Short mmCIF file of C-alpha atoms and ligand atoms in Angstrom, two decimals:
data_model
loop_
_atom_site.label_atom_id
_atom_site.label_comp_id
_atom_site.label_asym_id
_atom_site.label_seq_id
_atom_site.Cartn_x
_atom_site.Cartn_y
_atom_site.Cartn_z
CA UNK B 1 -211.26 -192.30 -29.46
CA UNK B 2 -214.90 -191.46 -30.61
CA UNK B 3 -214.28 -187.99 -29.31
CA UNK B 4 -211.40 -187.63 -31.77
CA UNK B 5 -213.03 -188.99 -34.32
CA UNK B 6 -216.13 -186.54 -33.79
CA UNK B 7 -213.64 -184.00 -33.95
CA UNK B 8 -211.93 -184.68 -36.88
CA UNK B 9 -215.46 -185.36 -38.75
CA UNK B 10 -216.10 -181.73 -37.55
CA UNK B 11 -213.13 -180.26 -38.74
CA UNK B 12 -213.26 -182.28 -42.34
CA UNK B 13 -217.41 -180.31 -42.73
CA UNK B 14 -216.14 -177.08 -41.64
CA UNK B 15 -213.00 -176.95 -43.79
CA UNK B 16 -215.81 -178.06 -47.13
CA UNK B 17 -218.02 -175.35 -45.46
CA UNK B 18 -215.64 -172.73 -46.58
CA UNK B 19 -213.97 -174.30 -49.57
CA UNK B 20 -216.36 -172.15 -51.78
CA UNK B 21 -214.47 -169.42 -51.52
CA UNK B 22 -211.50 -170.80 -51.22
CA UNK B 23 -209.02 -171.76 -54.27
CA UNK B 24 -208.44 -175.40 -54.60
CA UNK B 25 -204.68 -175.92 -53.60
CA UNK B 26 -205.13 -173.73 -50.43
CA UNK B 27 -206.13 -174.22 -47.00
CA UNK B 28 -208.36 -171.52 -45.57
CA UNK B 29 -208.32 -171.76 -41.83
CA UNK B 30 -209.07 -169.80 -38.56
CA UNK B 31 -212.55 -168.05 -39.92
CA UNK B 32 -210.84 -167.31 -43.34
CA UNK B 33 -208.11 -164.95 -41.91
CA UNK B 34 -205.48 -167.28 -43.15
CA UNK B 35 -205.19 -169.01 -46.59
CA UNK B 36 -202.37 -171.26 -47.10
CA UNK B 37 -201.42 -171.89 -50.98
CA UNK B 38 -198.05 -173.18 -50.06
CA UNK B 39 -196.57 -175.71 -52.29
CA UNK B 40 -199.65 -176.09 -54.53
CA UNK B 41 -198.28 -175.82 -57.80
CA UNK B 42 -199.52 -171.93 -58.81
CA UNK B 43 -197.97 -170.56 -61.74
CA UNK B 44 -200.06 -167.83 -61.52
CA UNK B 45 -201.67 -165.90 -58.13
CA UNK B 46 -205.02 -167.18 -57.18
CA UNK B 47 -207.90 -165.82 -57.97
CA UNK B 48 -210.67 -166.79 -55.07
CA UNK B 49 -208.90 -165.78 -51.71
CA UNK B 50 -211.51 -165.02 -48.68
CA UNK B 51 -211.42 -161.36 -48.81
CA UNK B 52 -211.15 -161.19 -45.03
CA UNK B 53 -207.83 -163.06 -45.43
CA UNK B 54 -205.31 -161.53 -42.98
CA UNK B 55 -202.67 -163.83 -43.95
CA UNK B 56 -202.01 -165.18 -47.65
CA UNK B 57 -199.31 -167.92 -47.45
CA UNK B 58 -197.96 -168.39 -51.58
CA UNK B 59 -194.56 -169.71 -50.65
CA UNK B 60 -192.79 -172.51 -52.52
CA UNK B 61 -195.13 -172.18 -55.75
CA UNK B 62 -194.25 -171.08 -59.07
CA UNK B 63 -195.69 -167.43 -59.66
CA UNK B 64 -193.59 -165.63 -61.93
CA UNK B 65 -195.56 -162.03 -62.35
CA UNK B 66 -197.23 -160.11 -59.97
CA UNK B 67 -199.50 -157.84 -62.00
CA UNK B 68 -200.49 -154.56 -61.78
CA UNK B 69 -203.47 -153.88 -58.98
CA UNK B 70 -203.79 -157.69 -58.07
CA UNK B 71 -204.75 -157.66 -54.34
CA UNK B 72 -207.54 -155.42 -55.03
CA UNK B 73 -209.89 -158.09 -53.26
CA UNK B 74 -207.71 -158.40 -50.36
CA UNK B 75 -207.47 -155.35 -49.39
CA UNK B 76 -207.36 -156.83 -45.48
CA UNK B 77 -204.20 -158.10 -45.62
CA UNK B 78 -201.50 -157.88 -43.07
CA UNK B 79 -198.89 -160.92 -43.98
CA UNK B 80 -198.14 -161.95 -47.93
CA UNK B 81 -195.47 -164.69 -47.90
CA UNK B 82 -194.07 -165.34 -51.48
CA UNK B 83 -190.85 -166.46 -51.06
CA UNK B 84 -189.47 -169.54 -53.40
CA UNK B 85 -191.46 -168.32 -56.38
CA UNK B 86 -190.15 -167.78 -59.60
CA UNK B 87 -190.82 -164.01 -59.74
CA UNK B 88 -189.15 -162.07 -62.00
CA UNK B 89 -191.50 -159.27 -62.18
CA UNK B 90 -193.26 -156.87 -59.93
CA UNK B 91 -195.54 -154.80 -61.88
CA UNK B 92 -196.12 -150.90 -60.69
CA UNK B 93 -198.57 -150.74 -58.10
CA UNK B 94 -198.77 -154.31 -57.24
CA UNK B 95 -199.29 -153.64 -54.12
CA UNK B 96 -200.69 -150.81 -53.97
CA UNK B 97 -204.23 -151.66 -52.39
CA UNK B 98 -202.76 -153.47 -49.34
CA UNK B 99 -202.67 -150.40 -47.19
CA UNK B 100 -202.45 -152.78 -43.69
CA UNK B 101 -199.63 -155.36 -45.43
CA UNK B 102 -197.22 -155.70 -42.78
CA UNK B 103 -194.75 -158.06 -43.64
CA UNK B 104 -194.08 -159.09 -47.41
CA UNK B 105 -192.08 -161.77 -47.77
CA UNK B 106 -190.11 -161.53 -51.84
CA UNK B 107 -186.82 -163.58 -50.92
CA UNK B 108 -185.95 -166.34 -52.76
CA UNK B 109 -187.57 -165.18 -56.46
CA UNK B 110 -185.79 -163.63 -59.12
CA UNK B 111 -186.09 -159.95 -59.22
CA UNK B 112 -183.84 -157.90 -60.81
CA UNK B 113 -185.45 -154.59 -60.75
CA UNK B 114 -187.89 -152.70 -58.33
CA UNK B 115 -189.17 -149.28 -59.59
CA UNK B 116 -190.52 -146.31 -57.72
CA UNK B 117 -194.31 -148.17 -58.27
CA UNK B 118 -192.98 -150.92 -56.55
CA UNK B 119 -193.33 -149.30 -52.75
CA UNK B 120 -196.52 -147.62 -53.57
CA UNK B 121 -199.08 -148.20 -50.99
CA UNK B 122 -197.16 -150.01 -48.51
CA UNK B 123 -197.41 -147.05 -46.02
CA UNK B 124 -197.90 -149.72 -42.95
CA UNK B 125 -195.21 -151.90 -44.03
CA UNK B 126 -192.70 -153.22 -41.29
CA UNK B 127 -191.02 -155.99 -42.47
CA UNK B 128 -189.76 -156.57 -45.96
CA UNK B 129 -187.85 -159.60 -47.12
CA UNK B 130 -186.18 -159.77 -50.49
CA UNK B 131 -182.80 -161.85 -49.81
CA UNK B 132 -182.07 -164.30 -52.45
CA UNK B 133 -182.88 -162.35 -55.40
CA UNK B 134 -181.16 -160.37 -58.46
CA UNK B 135 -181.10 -156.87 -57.56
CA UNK B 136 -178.34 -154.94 -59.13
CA UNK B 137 -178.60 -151.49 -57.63
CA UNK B 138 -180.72 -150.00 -55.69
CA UNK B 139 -182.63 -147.24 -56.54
CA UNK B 140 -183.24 -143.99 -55.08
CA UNK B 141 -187.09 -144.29 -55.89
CA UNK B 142 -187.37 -148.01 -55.21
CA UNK B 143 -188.02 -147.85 -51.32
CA UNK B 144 -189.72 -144.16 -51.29
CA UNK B 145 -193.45 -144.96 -49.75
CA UNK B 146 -192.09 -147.75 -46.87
CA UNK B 147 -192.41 -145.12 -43.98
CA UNK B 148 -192.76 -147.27 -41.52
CA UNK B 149 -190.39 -149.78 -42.43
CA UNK B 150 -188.41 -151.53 -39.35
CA UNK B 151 -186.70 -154.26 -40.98
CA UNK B 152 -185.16 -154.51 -44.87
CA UNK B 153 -183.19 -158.02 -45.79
CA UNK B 154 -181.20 -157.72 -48.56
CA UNK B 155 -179.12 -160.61 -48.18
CA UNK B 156 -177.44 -162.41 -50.96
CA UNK B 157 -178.54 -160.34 -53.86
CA UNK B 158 -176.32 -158.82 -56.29
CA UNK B 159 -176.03 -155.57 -55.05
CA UNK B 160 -172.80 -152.82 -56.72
CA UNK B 161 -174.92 -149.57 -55.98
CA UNK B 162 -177.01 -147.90 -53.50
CA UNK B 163 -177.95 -144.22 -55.19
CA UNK B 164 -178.38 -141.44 -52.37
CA UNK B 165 -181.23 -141.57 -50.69
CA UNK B 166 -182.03 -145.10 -51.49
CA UNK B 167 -183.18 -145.10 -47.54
CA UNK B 168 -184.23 -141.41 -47.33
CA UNK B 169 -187.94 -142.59 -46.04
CA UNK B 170 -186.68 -145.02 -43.90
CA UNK B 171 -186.34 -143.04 -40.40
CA UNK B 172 -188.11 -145.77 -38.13
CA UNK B 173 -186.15 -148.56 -39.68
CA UNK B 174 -184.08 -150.96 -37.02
CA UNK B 175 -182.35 -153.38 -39.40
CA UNK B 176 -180.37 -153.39 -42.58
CA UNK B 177 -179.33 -156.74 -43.98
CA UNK B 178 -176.95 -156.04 -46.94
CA UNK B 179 -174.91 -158.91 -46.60
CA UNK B 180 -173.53 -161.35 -49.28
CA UNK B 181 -173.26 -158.26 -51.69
CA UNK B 182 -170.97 -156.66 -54.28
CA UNK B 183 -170.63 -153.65 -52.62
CA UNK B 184 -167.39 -152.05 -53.17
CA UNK B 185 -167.32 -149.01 -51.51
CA UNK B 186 -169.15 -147.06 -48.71
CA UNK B 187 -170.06 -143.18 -49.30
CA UNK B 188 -170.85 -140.72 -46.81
CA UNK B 189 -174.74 -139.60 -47.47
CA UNK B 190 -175.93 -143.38 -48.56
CA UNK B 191 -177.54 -144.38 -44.57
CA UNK B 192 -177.94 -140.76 -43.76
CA UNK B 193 -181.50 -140.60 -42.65
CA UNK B 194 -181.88 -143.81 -40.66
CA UNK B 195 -181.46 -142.60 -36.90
CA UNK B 196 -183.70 -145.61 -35.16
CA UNK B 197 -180.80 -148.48 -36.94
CA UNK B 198 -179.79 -150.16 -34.76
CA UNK B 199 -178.12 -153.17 -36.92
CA UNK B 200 -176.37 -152.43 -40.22
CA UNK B 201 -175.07 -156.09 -41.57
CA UNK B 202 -172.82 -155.64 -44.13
CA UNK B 203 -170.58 -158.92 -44.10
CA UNK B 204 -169.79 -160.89 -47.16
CA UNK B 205 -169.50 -157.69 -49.70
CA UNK B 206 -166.40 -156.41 -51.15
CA UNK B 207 -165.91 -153.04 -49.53
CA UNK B 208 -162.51 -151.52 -49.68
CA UNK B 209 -162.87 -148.35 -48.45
CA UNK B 210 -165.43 -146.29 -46.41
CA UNK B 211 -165.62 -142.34 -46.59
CA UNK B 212 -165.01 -140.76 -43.30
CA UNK B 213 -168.76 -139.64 -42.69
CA UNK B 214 -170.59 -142.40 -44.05
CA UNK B 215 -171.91 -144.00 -40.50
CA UNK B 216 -171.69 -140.88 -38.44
CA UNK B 217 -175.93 -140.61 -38.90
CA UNK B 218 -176.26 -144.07 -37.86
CA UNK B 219 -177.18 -142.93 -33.61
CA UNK B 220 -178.84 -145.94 -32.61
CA UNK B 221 -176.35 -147.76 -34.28
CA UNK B 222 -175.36 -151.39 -32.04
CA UNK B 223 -174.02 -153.66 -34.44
CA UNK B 224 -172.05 -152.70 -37.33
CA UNK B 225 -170.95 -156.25 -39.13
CA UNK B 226 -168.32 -155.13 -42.04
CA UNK B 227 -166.69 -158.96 -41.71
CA UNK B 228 -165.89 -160.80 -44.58
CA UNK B 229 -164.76 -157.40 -47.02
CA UNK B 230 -161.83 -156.54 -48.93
CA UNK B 231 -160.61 -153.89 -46.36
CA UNK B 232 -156.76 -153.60 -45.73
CA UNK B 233 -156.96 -151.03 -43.83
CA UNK B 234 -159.25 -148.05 -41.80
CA UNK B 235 -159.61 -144.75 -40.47
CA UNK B 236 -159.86 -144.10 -37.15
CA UNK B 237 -162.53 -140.92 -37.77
CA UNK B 238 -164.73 -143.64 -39.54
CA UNK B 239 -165.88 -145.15 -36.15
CA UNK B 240 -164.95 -141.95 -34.33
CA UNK B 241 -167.98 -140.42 -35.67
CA UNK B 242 -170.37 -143.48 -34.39
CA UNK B 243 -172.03 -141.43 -31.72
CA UNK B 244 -173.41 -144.04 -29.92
CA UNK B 245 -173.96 -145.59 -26.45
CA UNK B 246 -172.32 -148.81 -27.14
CA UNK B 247 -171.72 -150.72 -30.48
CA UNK B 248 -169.88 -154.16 -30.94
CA UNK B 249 -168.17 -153.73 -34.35
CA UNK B 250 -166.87 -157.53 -36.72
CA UNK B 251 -164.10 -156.62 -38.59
CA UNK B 252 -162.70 -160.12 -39.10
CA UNK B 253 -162.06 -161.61 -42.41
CA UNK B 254 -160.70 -159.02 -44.37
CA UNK B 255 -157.01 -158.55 -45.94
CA UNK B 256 -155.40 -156.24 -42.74
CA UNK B 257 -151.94 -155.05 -43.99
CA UNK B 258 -150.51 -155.48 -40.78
CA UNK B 259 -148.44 -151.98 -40.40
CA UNK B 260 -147.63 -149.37 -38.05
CA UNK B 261 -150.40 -147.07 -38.92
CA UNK B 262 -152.97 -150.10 -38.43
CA UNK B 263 -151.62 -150.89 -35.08
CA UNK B 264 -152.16 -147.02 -34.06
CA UNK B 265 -155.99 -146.78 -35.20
CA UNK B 266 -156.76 -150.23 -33.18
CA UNK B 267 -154.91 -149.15 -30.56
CA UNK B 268 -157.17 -145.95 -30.78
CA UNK B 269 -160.31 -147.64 -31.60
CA UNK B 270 -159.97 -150.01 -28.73
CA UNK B 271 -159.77 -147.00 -26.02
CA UNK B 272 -162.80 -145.91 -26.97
CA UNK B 273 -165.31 -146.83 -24.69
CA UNK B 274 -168.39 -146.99 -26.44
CA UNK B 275 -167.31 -149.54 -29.18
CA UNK B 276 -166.50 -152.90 -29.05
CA UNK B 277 -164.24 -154.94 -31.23
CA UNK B 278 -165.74 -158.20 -30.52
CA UNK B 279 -163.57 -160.42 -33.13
CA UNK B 280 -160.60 -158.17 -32.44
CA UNK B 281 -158.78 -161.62 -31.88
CA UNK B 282 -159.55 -163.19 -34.93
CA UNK B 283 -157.83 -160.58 -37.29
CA UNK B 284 -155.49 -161.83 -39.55
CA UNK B 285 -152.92 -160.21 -41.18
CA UNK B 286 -152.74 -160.78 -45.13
CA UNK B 287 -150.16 -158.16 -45.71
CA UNK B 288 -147.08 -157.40 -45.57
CA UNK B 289 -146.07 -161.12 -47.29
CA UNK B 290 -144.04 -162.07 -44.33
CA UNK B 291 -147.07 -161.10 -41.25
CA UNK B 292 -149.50 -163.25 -43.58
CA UNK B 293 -151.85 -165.55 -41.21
CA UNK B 294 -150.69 -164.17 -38.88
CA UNK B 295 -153.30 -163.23 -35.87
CA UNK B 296 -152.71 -159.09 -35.71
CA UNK B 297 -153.08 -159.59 -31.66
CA UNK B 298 -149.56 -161.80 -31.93
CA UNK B 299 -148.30 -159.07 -34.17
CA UNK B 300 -149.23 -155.58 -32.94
CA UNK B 301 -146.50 -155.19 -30.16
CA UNK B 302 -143.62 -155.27 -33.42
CA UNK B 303 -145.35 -153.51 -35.74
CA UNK B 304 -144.14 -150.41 -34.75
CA UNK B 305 -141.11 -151.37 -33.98
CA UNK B 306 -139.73 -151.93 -37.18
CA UNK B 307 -140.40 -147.99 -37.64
CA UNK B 308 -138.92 -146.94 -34.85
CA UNK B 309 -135.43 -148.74 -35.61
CA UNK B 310 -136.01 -147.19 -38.87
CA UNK B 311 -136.01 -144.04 -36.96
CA UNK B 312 -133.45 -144.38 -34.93
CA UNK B 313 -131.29 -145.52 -37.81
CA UNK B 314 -132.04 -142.67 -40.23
CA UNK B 315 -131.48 -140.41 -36.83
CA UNK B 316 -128.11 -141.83 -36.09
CA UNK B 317 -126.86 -141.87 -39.47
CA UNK B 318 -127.62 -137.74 -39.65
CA UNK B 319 -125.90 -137.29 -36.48
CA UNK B 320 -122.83 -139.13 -37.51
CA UNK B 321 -123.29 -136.84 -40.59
CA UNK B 322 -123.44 -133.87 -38.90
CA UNK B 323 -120.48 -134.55 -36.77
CA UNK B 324 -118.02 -135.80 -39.85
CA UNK B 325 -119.46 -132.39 -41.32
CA UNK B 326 -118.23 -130.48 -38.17
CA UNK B 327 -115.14 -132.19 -37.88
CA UNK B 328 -114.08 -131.38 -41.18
CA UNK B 329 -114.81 -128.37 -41.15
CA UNK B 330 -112.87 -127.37 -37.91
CA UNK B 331 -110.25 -128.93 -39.67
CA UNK B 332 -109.68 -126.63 -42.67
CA UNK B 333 -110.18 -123.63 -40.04
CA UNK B 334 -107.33 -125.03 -38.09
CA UNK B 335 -105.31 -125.76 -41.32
CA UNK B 336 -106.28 -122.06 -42.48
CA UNK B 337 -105.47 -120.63 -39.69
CA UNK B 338 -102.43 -122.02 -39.60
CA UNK B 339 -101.12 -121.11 -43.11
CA UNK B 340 -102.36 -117.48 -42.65
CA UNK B 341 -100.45 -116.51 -39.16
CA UNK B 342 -97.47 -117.09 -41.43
CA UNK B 343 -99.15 -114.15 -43.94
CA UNK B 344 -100.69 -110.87 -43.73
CA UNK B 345 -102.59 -110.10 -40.46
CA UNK B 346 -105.37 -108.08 -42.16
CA UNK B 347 -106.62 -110.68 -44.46
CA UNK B 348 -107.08 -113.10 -41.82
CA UNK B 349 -109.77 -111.57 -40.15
CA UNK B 350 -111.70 -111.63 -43.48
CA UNK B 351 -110.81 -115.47 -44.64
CA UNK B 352 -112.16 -116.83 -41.26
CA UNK B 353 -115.01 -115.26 -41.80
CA UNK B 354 -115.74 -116.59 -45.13
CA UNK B 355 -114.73 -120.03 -43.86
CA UNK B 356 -117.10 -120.04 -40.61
CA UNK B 357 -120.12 -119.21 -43.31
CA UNK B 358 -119.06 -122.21 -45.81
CA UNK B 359 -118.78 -124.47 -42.76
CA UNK B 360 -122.37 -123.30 -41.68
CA UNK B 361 -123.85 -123.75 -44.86
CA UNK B 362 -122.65 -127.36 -44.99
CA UNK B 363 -125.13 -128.03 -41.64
CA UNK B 364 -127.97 -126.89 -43.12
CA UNK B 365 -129.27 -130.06 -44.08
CA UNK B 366 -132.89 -128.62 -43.58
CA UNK B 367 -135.47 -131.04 -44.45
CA UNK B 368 -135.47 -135.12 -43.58
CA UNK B 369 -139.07 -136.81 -44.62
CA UNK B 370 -138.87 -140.90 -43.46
CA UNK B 371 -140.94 -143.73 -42.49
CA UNK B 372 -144.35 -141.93 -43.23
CA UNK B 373 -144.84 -140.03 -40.62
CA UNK B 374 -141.59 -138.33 -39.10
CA UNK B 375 -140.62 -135.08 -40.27
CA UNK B 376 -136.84 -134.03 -38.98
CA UNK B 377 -135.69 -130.48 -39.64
CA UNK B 378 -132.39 -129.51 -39.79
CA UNK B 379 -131.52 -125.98 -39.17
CA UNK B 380 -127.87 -124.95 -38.16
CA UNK B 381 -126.86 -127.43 -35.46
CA UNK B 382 -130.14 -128.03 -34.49
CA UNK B 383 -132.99 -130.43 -35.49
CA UNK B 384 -136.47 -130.72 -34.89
CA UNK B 385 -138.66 -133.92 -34.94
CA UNK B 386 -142.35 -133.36 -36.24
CA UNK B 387 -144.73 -136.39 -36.06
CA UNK B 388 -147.14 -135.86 -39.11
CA UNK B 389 -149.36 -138.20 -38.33
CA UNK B 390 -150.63 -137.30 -34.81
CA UNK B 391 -154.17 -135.40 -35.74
C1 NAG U 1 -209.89 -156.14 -59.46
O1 NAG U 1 -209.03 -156.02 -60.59
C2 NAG U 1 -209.47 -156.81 -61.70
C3 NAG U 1 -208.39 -156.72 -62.77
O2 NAG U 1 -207.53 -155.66 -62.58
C4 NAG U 1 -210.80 -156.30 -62.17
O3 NAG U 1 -211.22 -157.08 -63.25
C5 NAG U 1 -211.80 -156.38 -61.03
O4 NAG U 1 -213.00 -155.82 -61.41
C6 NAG U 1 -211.28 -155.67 -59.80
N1 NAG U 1 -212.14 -155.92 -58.69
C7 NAG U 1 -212.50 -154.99 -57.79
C8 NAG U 1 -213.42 -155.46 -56.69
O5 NAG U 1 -212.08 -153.85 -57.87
C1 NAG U 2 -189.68 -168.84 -64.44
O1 NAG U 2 -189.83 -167.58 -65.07
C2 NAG U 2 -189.17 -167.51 -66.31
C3 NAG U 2 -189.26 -166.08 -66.78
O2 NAG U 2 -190.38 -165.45 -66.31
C4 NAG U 2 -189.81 -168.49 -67.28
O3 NAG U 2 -189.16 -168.42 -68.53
C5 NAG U 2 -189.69 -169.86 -66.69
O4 NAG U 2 -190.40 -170.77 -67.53
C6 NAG U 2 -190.30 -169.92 -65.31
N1 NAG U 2 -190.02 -171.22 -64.73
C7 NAG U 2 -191.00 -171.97 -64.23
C8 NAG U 2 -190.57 -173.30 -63.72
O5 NAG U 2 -192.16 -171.60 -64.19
C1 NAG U 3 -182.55 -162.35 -43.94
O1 NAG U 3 -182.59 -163.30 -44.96
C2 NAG U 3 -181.80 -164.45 -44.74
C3 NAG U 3 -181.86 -165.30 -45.97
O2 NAG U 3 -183.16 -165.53 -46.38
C4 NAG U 3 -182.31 -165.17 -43.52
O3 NAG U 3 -181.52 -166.30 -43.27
C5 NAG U 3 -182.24 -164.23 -42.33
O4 NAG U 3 -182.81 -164.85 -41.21
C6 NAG U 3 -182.99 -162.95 -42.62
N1 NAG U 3 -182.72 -162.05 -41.53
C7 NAG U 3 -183.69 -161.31 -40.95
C8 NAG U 3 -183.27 -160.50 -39.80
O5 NAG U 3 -184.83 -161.27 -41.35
C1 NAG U 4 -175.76 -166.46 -52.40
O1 NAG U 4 -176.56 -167.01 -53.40
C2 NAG U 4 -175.87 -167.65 -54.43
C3 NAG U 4 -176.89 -168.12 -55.44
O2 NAG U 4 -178.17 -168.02 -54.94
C4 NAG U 4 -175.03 -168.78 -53.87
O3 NAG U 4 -174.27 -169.36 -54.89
C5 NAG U 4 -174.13 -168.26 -52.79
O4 NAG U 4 -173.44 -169.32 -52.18
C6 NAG U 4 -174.92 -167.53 -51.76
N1 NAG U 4 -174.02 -166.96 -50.80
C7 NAG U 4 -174.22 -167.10 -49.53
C8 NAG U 4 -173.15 -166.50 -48.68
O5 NAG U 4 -175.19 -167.63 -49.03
C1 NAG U 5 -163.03 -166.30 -33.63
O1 NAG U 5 -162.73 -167.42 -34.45
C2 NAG U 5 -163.08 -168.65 -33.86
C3 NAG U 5 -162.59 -169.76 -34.77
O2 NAG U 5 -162.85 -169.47 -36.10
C4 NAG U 5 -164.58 -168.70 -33.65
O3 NAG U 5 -164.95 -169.91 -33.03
C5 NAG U 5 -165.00 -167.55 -32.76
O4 NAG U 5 -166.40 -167.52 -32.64
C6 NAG U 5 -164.51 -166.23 -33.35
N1 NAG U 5 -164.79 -165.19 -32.40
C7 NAG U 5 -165.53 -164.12 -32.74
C8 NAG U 5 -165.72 -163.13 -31.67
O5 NAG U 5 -165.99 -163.95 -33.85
#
């Protein structure tokens, strides 16, 4: 009990040792490497930090700017938590003086805007948190000086655009949380130079449609999370190009329209080795009206089906076609025939002929485009099926 008691005493003097240079509010601990200033009230950043600080703990407080060259007498640091703040701005250069900052930690604040000044000095930066914020678009300047960057969280911001080469710097980077977005659309170019991802999270936007080359640069790639969008459909070369080892793609939650051509690029996609449709069983169908709820697993042996009658229908219908045609027009040759051996001999020879060419003429039906992807030609008697939609 004493012992505890000696302790604590010890503690309390070393602790009013060091609060000299230490801002009232915070705790300075472990030799002055960390300051905590969590939940003390700070409108503005404080002034007296330990310069040897290491870690600077500002959460929960109510900071609003961070100016221009502030951290110029903490030069040391490696972890800056400001998350729950009221920030709104981030001067240029902020940070600019905190060449060994690791991790910042921005999420929860109210940015709207980083500029190019933003990223300037953060050359050791690994980890940077800014979920929870206002950022419209992102800029192709805004990220520029994070070289070393491994992991970005953009999570619940309010994100419609990413310019090209909003990433371009970002080569060693592992993991890109974009989700809870307004993205609408993917384009090819936007994650082109970030070989090392290895997790792209892109769940809760609304992303319709993807261009064909958009994650083909993405060769580390193991999770791709595009759950929770507005697609209705995909193509097949989109993941085709993933040129990965293995990677487990989440598709669920978005509007399938549960057709034909859907059915063939799962059917496709799910051959493929390498990828992995781990919520395959959880799609649901939102289109055509009559498939909607309905799980695409309980689906996908019909939807083709419906095509293929369609086929077959369209098919037998010609044939019948063709055959009425044929009749007929064996018919009047008959009838012809007939009413010429009671005439002249000569001019038969040269009505049959004209005849035989009419009756020809009526077969050549030529071209037949149905159900999307089946192109019948008709030539003379014969008729050719092209599929249109086989690459
Ligand atoms: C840090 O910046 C402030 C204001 O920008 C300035 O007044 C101060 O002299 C600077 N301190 C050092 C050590 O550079
Ligand atoms: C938050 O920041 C805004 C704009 O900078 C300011 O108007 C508001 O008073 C701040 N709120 C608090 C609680 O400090
Ligand atoms: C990203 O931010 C969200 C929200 O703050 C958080 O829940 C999540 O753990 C973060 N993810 C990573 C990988 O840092
Ligand atoms: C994102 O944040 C907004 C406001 O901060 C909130 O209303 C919304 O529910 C959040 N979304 C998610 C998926 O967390
Ligand atoms: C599928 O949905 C069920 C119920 O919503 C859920 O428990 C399960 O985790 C989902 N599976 C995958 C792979 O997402």
């Amino acid at each position: 009990m004493k012992l505890v008691l000696l302790l604590l005493l010890v503690t309390e003097a070393s602790c009013r040792s060091h609060s000299s240079g230490c801002e009232k509010g915070c705790d300075c601990r472990g030799d002055l490497k960390f300051t905590i200033c969590s939940r003390a009230s700070f409108t503005r950043l404080p002034s007296r930090v330990p310069p040897i600080t290491e870690l600077l703990d500002l959460s929960d407080n109510w900071i609003s700017i961070i100016p221009e060259r502030t951290f110029n007498t903490t030069r040391k640091l490696r972890v800056l938590l400001l998350q729950n703040n009221n920030i709104s701005v981030v001067e240029d250069g902020a940070f600019c003086q905190l060449e060994f900052l690791q991790k910042l930690d921005l999420s929860w604040n109210q940015i709207t805007t980083l500029s190019e000044g933003f990223s300037i000095g953060l050359a050791s930066l690994r980890e940077l948190q800014l979920s929870h914020n206002r950022l419209t678009t992102l800029d192709s300047r805004t990220f520029r000086h994070l070289d070393s960057i491994q992991r970005l969280n953009l999570t619940n911001n309010s994100i419609q655009t990413i310019q090209m080469r909003s990433f371009s710097s970002m080569s060693l980077l592992r993991q890109l949380h974009l989700q809870d977005n307004q993205l609408t659309s993917l384009r090819s170019g936007t994650f082109s130079m970030l070989h090392s991802l290895k997790v792209l999270n892109l769940a809760g936007n609304q992303i319709s449609e993807a261009e064909t080359g958009v994650f083909k640069p993405l060769a580390s790639l193991t999770l791709l999370n595009i759950a929770n969008n507005q697609l209705t459909t995909i193509c097949f070369k989109t993941f085709l190009s993933i040129h990965t080892y293995s990677t487990h793609l989440l598709l669920e939650g978005n509007p399938w329209n549960c057709d034909c051509d859907l059915q063939r690029v799962f059917r496709k996609l799910r051959s493929i080795q390498r990828l992995f449709l781990d919520d395959y069983y959880n799609l649901t169908c939102s289109s055509p009206p009559d498939l909607q709820g309905y799980l695409l697993i309980n689906v996908d042996d019909e939807l083709c089906i419906a095509e293929t009658v369609t086929v077959l229908i369209i098919t037998i219908t010609v044939i019948i076609t063709l055959l009425a045609a044929m009749l007929m027009g064996e018919r009047k040759r008959r009838r012809r025939k007939r009413r010429d051996s009671t005439g002249r001999s000569r001019e038969t020879s040269q009505t049959s002929q004209t005849t035989e060419a009419t009756s020809v003429s009526d077969l050549n039906i030529s071209l037949f485009l149905f159900s999307r992807c089946s192109l019948v030609v008709f030539s003379g008697n014969r008729f050719l099926c092209i599929d249109i939609c086989k690459p």
